PDB file of C-alpha atoms and ligand atoms in Angstrom:
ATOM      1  CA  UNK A  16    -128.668-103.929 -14.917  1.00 74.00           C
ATOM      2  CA  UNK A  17    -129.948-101.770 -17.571  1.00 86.00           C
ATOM      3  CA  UNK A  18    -126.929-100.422 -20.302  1.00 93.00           C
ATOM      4  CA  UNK A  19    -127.194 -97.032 -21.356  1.00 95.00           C
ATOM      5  CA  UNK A  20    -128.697 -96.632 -24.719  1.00 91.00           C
ATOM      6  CA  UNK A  21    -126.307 -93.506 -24.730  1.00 94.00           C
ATOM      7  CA  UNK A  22    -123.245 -94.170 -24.347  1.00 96.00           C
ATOM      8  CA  UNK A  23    -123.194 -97.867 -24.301  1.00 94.00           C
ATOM      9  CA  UNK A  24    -120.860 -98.216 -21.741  1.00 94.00           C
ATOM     10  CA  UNK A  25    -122.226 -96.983 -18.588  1.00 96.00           C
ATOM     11  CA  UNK A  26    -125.560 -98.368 -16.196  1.00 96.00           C
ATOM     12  CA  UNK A  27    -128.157 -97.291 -16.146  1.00 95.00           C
ATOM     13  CA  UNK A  28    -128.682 -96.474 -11.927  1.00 96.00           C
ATOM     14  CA  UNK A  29    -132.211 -96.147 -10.434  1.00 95.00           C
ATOM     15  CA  UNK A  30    -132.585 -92.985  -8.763  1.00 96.00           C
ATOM     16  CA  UNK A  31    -135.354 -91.019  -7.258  1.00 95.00           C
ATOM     17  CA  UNK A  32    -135.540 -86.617  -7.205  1.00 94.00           C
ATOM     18  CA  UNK A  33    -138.053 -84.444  -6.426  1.00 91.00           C
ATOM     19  CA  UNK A  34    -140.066 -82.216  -9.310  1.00 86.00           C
ATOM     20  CA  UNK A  35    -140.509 -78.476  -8.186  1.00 84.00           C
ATOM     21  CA  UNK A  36    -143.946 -79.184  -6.844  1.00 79.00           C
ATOM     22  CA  UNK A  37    -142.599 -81.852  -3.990  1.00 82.00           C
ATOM     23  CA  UNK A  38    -143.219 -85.317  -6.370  1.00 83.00           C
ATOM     24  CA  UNK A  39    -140.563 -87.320  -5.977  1.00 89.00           C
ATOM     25  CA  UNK A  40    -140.018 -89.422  -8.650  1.00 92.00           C
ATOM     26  CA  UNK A  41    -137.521 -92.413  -9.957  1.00 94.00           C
ATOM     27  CA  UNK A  42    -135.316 -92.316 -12.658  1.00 95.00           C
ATOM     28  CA  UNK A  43    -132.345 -93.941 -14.621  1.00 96.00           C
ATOM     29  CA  UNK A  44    -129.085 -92.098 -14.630  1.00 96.00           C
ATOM     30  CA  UNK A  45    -125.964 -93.427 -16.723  1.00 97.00           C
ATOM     31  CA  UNK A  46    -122.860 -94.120 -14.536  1.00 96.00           C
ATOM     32  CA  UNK A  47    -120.508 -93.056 -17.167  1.00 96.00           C
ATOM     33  CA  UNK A  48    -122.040 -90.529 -18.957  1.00 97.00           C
ATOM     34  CA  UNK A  49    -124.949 -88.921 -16.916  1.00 95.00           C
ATOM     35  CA  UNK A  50    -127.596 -89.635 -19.241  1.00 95.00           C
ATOM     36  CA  UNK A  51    -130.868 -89.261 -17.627  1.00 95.00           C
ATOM     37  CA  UNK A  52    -134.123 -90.746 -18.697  1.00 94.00           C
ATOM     38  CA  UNK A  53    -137.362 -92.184 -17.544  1.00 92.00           C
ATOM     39  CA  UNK A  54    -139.236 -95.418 -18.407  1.00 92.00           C
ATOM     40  CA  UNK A  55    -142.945 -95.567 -19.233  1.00 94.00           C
ATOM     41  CA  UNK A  56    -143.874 -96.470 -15.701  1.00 93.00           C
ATOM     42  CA  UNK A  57    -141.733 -93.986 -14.046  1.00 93.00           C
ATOM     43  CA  UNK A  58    -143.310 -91.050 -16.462  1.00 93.00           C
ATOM     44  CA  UNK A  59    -146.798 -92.441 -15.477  1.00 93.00           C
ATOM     45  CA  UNK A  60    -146.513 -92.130 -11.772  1.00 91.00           C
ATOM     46  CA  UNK A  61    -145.144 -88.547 -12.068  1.00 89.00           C
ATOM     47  CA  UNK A  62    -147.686 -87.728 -14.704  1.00 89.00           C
ATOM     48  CA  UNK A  63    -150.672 -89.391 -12.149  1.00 89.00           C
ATOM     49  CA  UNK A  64    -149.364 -87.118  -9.812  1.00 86.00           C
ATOM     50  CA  UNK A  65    -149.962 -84.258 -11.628  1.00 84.00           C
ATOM     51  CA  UNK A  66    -153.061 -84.895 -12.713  1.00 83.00           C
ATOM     52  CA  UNK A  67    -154.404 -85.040  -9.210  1.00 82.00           C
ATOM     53  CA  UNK A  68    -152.758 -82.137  -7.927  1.00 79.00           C
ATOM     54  CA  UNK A  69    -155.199 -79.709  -9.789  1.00 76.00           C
ATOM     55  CA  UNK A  70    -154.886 -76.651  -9.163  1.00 79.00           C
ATOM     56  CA  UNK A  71    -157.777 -73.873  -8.233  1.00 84.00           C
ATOM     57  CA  UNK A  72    -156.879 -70.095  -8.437  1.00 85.00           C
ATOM     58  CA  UNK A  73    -159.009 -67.435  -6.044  1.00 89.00           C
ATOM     59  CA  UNK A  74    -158.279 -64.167  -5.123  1.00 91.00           C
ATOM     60  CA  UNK A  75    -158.329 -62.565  -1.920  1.00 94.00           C
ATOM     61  CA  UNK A  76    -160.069 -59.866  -0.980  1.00 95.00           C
ATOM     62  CA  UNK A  77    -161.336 -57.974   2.242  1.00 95.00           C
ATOM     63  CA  UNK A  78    -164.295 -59.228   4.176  1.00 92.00           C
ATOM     64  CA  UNK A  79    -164.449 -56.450   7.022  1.00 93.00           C
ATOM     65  CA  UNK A  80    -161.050 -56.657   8.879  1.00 92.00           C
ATOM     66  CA  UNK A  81    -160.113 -59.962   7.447  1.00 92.00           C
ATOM     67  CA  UNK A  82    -159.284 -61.315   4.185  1.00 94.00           C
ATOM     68  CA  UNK A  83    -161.437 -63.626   2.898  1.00 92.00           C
ATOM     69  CA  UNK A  84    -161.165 -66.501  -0.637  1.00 91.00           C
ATOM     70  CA  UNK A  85    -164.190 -67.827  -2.673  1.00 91.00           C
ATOM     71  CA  UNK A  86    -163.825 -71.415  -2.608  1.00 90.00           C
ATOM     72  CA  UNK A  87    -163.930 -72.603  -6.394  1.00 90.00           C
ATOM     73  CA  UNK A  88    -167.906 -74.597  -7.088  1.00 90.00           C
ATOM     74  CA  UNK A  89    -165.742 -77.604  -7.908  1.00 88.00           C
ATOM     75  CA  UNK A  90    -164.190 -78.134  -4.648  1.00 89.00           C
ATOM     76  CA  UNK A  91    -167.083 -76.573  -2.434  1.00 92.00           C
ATOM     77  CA  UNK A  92    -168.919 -79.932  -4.213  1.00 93.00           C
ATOM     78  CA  UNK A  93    -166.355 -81.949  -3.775  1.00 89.00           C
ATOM     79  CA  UNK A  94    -165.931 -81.231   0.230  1.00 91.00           C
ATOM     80  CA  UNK A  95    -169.294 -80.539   0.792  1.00 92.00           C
ATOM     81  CA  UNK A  96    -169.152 -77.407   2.303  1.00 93.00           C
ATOM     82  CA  UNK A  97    -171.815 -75.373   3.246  1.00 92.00           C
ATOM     83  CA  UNK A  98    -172.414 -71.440   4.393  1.00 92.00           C
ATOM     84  CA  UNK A  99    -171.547 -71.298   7.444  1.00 91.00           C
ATOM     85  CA  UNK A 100    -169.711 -74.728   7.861  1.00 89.00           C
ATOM     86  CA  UNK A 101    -166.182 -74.366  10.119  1.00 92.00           C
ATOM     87  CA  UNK A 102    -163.245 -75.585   8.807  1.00 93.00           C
ATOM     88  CA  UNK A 103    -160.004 -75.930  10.293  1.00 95.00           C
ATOM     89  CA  UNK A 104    -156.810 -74.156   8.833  1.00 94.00           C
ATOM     90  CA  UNK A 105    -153.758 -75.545   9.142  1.00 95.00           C
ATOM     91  CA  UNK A 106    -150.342 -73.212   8.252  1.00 95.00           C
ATOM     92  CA  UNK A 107    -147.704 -75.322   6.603  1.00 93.00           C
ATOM     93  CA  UNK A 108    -144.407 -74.197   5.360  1.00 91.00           C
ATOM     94  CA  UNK A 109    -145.654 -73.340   1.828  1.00 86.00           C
ATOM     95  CA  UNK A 110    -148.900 -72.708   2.085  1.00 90.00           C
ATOM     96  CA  UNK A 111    -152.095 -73.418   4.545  1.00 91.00           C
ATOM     97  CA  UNK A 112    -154.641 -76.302   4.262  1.00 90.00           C
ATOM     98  CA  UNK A 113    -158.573 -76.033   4.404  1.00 91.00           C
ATOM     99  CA  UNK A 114    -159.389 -79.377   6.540  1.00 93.00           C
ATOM    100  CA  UNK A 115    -163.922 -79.492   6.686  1.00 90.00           C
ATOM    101  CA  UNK A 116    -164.719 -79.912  10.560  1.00 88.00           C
TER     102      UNK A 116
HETATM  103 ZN1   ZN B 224    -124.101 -93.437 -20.681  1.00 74.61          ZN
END
């Protein structure tokens, strides 16, 4: 068991939480004094998280009776989409995702 660098009494407890964006992630909590911190490892597998959840802004706007979004260049590459391709979208409880068919 790790001792807290804090207030040298307490130990240090593995715990995991979730960031805002869903990411859960471990980290060491003090028994005895609630210090929180991460290790190197534990900062890298949030931070590698992050990194791959990059985000793309588009605006909507009206396409007839519908509302339509320009897929950013980046990720029309990246999924190989095409005019006129179908995709599937799937609602989720935050948010809907863009699956290529
Ligand atoms: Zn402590």
């Amino acid at each position: 068991m790790k001792k807290c660098t804090e207030c040298k009494k307490g130990e240090m407890l593995e715990l995991s939480a979730k960031t805002p964006e869903g990411f859960e992630y471990n980290y060491f909590k003090c028994n005895n004094c609630d210090e929180e911190i991460l290790n190197m490892k534990q900062l890298h597998t949030v931070a590698q998280k992050y990194r791959e959840m990059k985000r793309f802004n588009a605006k909507i706007s009206l396409w007839g009776m519908s509302l339509g979004i320009r897929i950013p260049k980046e990720l029309s590459k990246k999924y190989n989409l095409k005019e006129n391709h179908e995709v599937a979208i799937i609602p989720e409880k935050e948010g809907m995702k863009i699956i290529p068919i």
